[in-house]
mmCIF file with all atom_site columns, C-alpha atoms in Angstrom:
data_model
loop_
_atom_site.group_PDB
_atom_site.id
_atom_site.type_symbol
_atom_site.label_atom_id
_atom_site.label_alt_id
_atom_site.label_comp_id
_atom_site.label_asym_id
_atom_site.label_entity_id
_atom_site.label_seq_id
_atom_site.pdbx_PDB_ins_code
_atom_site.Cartn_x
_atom_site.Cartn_y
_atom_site.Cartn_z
_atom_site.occupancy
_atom_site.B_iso_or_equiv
_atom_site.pdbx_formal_charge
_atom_site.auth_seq_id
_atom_site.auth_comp_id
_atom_site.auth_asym_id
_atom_site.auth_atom_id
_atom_site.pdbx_PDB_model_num
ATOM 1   C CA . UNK A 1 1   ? 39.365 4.353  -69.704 1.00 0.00 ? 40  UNK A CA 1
ATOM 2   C CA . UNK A 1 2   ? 41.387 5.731  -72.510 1.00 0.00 ? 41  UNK A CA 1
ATOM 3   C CA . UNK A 1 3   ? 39.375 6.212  -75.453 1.00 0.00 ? 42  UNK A CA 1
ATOM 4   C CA . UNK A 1 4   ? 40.569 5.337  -79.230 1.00 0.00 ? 43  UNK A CA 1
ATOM 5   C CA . UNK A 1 5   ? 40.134 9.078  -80.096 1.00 0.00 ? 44  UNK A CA 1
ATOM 6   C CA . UNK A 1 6   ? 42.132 9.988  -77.131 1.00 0.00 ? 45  UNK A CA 1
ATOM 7   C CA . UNK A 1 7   ? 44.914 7.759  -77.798 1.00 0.00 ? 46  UNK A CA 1
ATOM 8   C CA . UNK A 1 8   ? 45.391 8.975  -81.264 1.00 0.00 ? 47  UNK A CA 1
ATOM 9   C CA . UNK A 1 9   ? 45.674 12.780 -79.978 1.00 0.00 ? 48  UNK A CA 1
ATOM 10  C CA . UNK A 1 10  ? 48.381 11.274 -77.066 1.00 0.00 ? 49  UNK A CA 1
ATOM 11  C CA . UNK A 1 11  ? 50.409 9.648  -80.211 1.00 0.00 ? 50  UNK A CA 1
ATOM 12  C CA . UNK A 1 12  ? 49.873 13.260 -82.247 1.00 0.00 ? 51  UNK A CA 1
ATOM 13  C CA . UNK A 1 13  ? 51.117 14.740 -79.114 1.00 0.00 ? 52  UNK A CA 1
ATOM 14  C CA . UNK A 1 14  ? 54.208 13.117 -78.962 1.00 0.00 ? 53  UNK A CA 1
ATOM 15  C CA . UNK A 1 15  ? 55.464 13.083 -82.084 1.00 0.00 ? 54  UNK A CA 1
ATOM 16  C CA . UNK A 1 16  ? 54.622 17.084 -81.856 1.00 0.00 ? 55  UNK A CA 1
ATOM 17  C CA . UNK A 1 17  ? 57.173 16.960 -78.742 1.00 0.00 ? 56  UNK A CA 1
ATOM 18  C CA . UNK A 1 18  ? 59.850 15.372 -80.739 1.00 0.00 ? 57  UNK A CA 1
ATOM 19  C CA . UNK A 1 19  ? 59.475 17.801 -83.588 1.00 0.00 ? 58  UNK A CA 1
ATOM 20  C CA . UNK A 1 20  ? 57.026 16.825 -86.221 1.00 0.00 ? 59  UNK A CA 1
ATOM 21  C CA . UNK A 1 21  ? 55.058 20.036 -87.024 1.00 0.00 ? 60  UNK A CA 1
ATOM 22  C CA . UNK A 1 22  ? 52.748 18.364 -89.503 1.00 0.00 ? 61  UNK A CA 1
ATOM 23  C CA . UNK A 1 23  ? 51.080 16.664 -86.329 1.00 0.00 ? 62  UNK A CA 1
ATOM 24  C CA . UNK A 1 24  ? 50.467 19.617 -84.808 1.00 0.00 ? 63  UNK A CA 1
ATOM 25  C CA . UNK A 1 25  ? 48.869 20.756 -87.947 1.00 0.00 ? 64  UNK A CA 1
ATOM 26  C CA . UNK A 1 26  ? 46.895 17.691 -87.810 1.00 0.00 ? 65  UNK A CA 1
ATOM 27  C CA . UNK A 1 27  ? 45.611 18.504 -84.049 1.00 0.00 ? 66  UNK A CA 1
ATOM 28  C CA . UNK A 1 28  ? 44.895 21.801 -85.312 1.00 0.00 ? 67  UNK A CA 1
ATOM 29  C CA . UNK A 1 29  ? 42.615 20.671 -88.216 1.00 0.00 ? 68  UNK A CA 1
ATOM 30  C CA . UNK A 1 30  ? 41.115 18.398 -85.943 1.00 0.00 ? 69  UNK A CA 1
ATOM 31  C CA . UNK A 1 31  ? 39.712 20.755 -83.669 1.00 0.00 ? 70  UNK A CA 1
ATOM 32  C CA . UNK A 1 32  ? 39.695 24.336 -85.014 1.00 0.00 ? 71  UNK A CA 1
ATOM 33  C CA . UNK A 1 33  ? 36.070 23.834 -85.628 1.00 0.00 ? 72  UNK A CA 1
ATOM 34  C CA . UNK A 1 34  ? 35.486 22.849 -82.019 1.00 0.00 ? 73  UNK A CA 1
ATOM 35  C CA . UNK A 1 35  ? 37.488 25.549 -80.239 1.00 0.00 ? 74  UNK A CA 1
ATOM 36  C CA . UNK A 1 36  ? 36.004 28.457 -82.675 1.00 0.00 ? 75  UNK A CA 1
ATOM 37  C CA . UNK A 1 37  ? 32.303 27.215 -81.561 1.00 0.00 ? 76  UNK A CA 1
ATOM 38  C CA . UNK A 1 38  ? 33.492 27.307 -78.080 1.00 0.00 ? 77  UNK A CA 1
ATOM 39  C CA . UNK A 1 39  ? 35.131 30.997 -78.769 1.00 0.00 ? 78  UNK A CA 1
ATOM 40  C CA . UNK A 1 40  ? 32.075 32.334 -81.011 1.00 0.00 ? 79  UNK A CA 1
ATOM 41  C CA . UNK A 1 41  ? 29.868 31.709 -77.518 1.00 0.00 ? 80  UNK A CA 1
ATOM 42  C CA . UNK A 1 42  ? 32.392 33.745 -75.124 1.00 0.00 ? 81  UNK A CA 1
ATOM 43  C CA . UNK A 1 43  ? 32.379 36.760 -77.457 1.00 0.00 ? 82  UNK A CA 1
ATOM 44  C CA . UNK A 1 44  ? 30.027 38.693 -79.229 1.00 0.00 ? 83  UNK A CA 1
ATOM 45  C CA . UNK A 1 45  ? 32.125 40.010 -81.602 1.00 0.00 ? 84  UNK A CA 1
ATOM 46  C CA . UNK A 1 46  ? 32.696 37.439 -84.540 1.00 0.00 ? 85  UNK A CA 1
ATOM 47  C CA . UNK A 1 47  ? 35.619 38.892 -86.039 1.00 0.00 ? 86  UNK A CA 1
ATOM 48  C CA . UNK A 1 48  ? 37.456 38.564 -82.889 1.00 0.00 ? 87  UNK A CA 1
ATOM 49  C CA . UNK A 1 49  ? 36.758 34.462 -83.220 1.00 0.00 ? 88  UNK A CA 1
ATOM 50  C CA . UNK A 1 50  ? 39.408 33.665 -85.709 1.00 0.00 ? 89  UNK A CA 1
ATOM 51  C CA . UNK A 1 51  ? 42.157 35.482 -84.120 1.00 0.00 ? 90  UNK A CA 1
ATOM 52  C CA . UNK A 1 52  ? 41.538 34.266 -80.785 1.00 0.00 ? 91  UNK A CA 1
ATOM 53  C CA . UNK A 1 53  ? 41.641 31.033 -82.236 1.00 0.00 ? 92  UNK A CA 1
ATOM 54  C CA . UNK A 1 54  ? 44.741 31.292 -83.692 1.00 0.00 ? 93  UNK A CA 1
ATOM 55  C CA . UNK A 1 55  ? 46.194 32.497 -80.579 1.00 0.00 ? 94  UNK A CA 1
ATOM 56  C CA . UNK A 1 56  ? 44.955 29.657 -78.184 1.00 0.00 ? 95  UNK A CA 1
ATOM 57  C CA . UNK A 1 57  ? 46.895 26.885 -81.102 1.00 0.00 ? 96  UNK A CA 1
ATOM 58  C CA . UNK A 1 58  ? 49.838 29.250 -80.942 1.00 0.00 ? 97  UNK A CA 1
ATOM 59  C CA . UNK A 1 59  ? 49.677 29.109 -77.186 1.00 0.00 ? 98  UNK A CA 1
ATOM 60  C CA . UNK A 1 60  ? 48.712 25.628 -77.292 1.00 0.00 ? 99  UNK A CA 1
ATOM 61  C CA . UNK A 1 61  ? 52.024 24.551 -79.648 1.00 0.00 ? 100 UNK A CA 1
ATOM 62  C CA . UNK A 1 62  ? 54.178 26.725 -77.285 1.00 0.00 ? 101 UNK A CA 1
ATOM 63  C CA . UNK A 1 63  ? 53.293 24.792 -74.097 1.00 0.00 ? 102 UNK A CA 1
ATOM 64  C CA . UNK A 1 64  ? 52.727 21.295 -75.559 1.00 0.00 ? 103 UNK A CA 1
ATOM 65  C CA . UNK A 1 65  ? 56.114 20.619 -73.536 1.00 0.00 ? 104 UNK A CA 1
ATOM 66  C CA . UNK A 1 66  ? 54.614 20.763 -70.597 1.00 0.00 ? 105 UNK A CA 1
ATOM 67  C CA . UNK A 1 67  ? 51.623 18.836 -71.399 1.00 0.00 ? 106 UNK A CA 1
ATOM 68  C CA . UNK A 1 68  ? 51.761 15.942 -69.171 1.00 0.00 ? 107 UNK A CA 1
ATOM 69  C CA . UNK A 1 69  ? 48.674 13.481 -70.281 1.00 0.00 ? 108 UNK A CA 1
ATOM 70  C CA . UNK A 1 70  ? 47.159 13.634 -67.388 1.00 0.00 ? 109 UNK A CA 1
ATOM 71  C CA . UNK A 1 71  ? 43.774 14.939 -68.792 1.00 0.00 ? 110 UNK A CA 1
ATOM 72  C CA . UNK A 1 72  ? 42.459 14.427 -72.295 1.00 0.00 ? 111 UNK A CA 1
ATOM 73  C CA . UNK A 1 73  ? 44.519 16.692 -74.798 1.00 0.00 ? 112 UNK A CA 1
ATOM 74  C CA . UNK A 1 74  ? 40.967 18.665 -76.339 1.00 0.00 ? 113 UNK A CA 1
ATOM 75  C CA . UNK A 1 75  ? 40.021 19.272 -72.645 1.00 0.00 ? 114 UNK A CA 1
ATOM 76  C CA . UNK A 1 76  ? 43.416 20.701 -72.303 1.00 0.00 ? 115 UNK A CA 1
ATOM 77  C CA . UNK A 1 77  ? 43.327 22.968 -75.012 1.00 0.00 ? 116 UNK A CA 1
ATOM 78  C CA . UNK A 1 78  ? 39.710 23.963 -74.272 1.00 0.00 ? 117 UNK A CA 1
ATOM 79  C CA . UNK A 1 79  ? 41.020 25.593 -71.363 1.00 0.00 ? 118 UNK A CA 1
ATOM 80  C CA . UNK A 1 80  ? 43.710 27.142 -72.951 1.00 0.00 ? 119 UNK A CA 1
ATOM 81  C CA . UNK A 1 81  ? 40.507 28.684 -75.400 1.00 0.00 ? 120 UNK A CA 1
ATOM 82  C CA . UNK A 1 82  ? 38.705 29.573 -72.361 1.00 0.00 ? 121 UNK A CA 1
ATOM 83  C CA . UNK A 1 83  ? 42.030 31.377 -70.912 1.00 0.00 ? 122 UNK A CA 1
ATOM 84  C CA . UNK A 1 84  ? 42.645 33.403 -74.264 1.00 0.00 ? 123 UNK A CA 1
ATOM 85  C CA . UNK A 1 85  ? 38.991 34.401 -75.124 1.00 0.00 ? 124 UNK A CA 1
ATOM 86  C CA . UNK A 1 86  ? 38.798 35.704 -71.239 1.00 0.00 ? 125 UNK A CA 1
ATOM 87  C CA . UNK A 1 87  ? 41.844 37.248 -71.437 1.00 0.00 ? 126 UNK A CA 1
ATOM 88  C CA . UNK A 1 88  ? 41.218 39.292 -74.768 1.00 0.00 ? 127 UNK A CA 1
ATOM 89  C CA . UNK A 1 89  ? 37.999 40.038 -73.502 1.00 0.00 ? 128 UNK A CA 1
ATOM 90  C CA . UNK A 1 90  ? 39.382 41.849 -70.641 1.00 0.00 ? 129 UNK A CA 1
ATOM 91  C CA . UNK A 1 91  ? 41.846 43.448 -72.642 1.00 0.00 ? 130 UNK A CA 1
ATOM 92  C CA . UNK A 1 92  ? 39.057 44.735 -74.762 1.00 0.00 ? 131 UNK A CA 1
ATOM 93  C CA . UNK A 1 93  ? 36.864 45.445 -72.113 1.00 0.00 ? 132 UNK A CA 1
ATOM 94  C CA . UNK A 1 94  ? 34.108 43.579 -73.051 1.00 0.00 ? 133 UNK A CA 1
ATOM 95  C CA . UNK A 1 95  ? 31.652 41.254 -71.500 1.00 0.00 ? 134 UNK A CA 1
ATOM 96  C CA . UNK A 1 96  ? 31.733 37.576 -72.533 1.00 0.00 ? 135 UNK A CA 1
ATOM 97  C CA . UNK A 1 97  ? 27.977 37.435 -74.505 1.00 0.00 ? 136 UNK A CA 1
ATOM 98  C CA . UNK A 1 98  ? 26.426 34.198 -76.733 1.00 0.00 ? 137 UNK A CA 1
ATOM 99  C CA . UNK A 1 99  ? 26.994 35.770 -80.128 1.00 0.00 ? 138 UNK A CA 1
ATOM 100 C CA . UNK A 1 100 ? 23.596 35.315 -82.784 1.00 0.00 ? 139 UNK A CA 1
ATOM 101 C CA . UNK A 1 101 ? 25.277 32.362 -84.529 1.00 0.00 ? 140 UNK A CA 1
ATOM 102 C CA . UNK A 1 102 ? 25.909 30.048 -81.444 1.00 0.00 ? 141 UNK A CA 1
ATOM 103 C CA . UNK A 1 103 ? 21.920 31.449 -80.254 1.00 0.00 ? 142 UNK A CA 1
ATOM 104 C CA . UNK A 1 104 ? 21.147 29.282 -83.327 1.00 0.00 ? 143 UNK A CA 1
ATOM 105 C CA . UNK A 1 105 ? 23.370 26.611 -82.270 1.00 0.00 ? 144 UNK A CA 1
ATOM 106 C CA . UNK A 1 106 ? 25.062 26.021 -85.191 1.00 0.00 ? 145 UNK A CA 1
ATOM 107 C CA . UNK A 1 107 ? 27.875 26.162 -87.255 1.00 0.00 ? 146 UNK A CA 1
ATOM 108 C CA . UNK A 1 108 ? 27.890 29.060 -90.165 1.00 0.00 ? 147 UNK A CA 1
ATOM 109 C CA . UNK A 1 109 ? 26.945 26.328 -92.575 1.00 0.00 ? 148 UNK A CA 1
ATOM 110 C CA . UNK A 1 110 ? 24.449 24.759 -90.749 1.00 0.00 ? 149 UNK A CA 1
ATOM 111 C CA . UNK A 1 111 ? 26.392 21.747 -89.809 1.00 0.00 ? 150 UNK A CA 1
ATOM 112 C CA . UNK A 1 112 ? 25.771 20.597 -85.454 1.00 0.00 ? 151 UNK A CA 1
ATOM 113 C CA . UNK A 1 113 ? 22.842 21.864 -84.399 1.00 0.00 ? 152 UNK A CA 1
ATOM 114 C CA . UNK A 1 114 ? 22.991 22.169 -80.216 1.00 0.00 ? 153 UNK A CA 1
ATOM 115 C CA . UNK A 1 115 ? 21.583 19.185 -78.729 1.00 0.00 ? 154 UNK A CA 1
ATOM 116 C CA . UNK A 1 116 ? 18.801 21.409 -76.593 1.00 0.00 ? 155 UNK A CA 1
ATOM 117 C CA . UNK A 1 117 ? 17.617 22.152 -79.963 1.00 0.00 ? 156 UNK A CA 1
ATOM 118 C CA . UNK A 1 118 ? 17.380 18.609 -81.407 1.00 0.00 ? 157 UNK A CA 1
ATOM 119 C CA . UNK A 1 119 ? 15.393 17.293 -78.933 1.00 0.00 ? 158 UNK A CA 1
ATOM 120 C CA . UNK A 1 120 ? 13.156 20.412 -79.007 1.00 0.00 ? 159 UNK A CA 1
ATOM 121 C CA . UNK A 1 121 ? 12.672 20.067 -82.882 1.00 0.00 ? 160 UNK A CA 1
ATOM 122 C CA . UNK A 1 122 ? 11.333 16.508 -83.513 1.00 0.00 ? 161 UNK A CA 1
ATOM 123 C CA . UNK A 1 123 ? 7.983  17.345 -83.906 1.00 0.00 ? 162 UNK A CA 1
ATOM 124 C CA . UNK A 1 124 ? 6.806  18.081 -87.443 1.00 0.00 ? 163 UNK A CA 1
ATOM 125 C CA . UNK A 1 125 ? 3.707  20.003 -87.586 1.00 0.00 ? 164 UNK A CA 1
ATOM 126 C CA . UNK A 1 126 ? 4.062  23.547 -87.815 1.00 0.00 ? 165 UNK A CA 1
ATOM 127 C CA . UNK A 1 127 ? 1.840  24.058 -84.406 1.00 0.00 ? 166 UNK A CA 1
ATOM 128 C CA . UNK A 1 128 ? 5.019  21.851 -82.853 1.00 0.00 ? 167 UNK A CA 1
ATOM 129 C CA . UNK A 1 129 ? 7.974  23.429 -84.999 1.00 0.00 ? 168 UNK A CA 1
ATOM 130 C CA . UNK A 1 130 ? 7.344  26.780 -84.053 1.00 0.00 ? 169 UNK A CA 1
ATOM 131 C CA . UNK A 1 131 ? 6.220  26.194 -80.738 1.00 0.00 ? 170 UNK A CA 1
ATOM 132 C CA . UNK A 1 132 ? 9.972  24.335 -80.685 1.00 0.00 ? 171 UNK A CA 1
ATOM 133 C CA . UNK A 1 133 ? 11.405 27.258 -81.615 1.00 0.00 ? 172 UNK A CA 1
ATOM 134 C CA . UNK A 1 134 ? 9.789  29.165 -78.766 1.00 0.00 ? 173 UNK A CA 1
ATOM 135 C CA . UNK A 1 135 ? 11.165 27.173 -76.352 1.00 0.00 ? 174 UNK A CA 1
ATOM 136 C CA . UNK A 1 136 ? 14.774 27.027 -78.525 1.00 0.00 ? 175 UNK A CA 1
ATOM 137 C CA . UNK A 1 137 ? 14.534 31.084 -78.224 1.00 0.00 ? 176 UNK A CA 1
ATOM 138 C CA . UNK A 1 138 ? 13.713 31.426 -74.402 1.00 0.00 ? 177 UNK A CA 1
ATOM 139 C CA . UNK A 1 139 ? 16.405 28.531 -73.730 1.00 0.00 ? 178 UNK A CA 1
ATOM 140 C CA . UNK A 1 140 ? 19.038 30.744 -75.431 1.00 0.00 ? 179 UNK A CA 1
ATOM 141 C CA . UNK A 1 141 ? 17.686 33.676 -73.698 1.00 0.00 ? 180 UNK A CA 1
ATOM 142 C CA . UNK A 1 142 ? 17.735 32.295 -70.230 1.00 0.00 ? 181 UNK A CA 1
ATOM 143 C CA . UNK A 1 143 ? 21.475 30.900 -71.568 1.00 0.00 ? 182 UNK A CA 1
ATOM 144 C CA . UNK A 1 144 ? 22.340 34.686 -72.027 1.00 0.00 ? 183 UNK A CA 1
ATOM 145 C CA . UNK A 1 145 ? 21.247 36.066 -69.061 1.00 0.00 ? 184 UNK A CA 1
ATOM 146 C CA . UNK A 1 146 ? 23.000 33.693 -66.463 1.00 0.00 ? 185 UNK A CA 1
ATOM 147 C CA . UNK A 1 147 ? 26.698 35.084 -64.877 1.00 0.00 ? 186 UNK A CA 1
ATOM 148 C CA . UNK A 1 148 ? 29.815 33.983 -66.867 1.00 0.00 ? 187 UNK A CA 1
ATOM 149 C CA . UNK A 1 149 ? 30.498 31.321 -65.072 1.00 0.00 ? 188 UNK A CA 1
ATOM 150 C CA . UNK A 1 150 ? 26.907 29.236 -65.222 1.00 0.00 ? 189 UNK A CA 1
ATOM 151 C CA . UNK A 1 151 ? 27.123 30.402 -68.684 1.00 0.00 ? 190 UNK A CA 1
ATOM 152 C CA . UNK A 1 152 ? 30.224 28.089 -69.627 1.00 0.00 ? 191 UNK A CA 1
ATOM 153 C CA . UNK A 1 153 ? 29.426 25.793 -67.364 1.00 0.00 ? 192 UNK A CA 1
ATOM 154 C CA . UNK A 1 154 ? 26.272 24.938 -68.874 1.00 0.00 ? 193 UNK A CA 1
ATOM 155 C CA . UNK A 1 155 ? 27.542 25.153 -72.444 1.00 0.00 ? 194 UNK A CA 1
ATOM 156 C CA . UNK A 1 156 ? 30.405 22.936 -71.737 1.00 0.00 ? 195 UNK A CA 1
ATOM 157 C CA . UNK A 1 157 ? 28.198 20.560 -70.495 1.00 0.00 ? 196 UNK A CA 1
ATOM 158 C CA . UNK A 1 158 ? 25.296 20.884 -73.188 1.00 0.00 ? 197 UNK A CA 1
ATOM 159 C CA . UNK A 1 159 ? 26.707 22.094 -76.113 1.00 0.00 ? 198 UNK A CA 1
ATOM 160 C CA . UNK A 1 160 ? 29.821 20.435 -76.243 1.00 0.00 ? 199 UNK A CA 1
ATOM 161 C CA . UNK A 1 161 ? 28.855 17.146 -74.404 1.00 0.00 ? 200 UNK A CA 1
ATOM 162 C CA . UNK A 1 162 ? 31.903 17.228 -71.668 1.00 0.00 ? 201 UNK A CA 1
ATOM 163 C CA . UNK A 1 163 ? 31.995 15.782 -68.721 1.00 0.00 ? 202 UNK A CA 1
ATOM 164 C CA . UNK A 1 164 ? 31.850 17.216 -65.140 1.00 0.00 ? 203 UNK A CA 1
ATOM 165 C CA . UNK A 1 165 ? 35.538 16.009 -64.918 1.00 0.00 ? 204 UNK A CA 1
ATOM 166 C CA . UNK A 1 166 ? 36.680 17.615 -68.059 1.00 0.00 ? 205 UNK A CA 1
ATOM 167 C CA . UNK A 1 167 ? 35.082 20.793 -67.388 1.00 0.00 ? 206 UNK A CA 1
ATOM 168 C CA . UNK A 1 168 ? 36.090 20.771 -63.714 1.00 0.00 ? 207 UNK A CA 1
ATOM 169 C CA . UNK A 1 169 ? 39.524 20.970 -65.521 1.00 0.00 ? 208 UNK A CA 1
ATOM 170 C CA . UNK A 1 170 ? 38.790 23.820 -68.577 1.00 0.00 ? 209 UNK A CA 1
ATOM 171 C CA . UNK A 1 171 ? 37.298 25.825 -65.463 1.00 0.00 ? 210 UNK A CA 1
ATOM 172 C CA . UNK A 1 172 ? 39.716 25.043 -63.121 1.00 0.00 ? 211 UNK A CA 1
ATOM 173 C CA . UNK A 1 173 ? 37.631 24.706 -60.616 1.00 0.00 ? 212 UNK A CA 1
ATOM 174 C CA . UNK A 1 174 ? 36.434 21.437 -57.703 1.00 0.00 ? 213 UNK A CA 1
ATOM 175 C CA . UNK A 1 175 ? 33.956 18.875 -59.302 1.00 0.00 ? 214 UNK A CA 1
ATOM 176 C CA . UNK A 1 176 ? 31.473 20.073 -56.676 1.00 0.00 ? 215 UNK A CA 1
ATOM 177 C CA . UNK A 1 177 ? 31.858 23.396 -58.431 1.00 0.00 ? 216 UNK A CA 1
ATOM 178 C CA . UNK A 1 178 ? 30.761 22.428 -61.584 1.00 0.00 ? 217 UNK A CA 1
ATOM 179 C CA . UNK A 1 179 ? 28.050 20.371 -60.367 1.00 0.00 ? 218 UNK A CA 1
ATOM 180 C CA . UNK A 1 180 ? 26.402 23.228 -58.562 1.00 0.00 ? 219 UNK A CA 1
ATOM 181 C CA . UNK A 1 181 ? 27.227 25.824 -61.289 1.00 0.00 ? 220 UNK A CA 1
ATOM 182 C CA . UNK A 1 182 ? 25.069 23.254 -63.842 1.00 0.00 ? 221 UNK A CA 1
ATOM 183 C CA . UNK A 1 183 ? 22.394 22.846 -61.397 1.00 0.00 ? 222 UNK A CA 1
ATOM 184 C CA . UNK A 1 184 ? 21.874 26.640 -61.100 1.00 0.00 ? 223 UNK A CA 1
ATOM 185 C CA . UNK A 1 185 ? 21.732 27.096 -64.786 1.00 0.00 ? 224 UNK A CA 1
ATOM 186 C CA . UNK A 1 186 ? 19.281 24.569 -65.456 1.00 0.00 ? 225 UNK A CA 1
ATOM 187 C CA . UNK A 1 187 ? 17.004 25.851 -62.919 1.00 0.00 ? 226 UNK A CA 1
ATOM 188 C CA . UNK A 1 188 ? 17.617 28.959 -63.892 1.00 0.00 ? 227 UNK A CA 1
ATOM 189 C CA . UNK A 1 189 ? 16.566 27.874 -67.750 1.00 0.00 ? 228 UNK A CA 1
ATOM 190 C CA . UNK A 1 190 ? 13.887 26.132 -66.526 1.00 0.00 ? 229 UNK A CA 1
ATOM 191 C CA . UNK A 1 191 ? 12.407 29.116 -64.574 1.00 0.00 ? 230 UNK A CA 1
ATOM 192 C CA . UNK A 1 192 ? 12.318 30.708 -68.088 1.00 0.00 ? 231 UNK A CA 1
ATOM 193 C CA . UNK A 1 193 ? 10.735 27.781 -69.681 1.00 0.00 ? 232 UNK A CA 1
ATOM 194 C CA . UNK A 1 194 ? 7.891  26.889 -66.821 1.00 0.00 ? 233 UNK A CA 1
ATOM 195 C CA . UNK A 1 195 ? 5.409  29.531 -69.031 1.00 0.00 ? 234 UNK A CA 1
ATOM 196 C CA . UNK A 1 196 ? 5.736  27.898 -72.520 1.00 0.00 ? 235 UNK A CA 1
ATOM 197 C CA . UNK A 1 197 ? 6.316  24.231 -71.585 1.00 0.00 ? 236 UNK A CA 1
ATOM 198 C CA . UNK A 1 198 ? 3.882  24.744 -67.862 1.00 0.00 ? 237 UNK A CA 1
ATOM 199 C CA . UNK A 1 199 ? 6.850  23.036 -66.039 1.00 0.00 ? 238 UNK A CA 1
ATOM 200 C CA . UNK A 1 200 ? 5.646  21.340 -62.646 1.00 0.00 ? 239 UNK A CA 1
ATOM 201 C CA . UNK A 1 201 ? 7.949  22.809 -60.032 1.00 0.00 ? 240 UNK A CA 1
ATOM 202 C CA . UNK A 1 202 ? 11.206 21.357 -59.505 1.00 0.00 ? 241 UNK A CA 1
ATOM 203 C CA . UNK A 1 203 ? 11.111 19.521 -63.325 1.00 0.00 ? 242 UNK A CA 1
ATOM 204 C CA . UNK A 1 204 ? 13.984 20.644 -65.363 1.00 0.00 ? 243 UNK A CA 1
ATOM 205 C CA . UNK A 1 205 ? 14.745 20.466 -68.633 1.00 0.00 ? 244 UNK A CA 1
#
């Protein structure tokens, strides 16, 4: 079921296929926040975020042609910001790592915390907030240790609240895929966790 938000970025689209630049600027305002959170966990290097940013919208505006509909547009373009980050990586040589920003999980000004860390935070006595941010620290630790590919998988699903569909399509990879890459992460993570939180086998986070 099309979604409100959705239909508003198909309607943005098209007007951006018969010309109007101002709606792609409006796309791009939209979600340059979005795709430079996704970026700033591929690369380690922060200075490198912006730019590759700039070149997944410039990418994004020369292939909006031959953007059919047939997934959402922002799960479109995420791919296109998985694409560019991987490629520049490669051409720099250099392994995709969480950079110390998105191991906070949050935005430079503070602005959407990750969701792990919410519902690790509620409590309120000191005992429970730093214990909280034990657990927040090992999470992002066993997050950084896992292969690329658990990595985004994981982050796609966690951080940025897609759906196995959606990020069957940014991967480009079966649905089966992403469910096992997801599964291996969290028990991964939850290996890292079973110390501080003394996880019964099996339990994941």
């Amino acid at each position: 079921m099309t979604t409100p938000d959705a239909e508003a970025d198909a309607l943005l689209v098209d007007r951006v296929k018969h010309g109007d630049a101002r709606a792609f600027e409006l796309l791009v305002v939209k979600y340059q926040r979005r795709i430079e959170r996704l970026i700033a966990r591929m690369v380690r290097d922060v200075d490198l975020v912006q730019d590759i940013a700039q070149e997944t919208f410039i990418r994004a505006y020369r292939a909006m042609p031959q953007f059919r509909g047939e997934s959402a547009f922002y799960t479109w373009l995420y791919r296109i910001a998985v694409n560019t980050a991987k490629k520049a990586l490669m051409e720099l040589k250099r392994d995709p790592l969480i950079t110390e920003s998105a191991r906070l999980g949050r935005d430079e000004d503070g602005e959407e915390t990750s969701r792990l860390e919410n519902e690790l935070s509620d409590g309120e006595t000191p005992d429970n907030v730093l214990a909280s941010r034990q657990v927040a620290a090992a999470v992002n630790t066993a997050i950084e240790a896992l292969s690329d590919d658990l990595r985004q998988a994981i982050l796609l699903r966690e951080i940025e609240g897609l759906s196995y569909e959606e990020i069957a399509t940014v991967m480009n990879c079966p649905i089966g895929t992403v469910r096992s890459r997801i599964f291996r992460a969290r028990e991964a993570i939850a290996e890292r966790l079973r110390p501080l939180l003394d996880t019964r086998e099996g339990e994941r986070w």
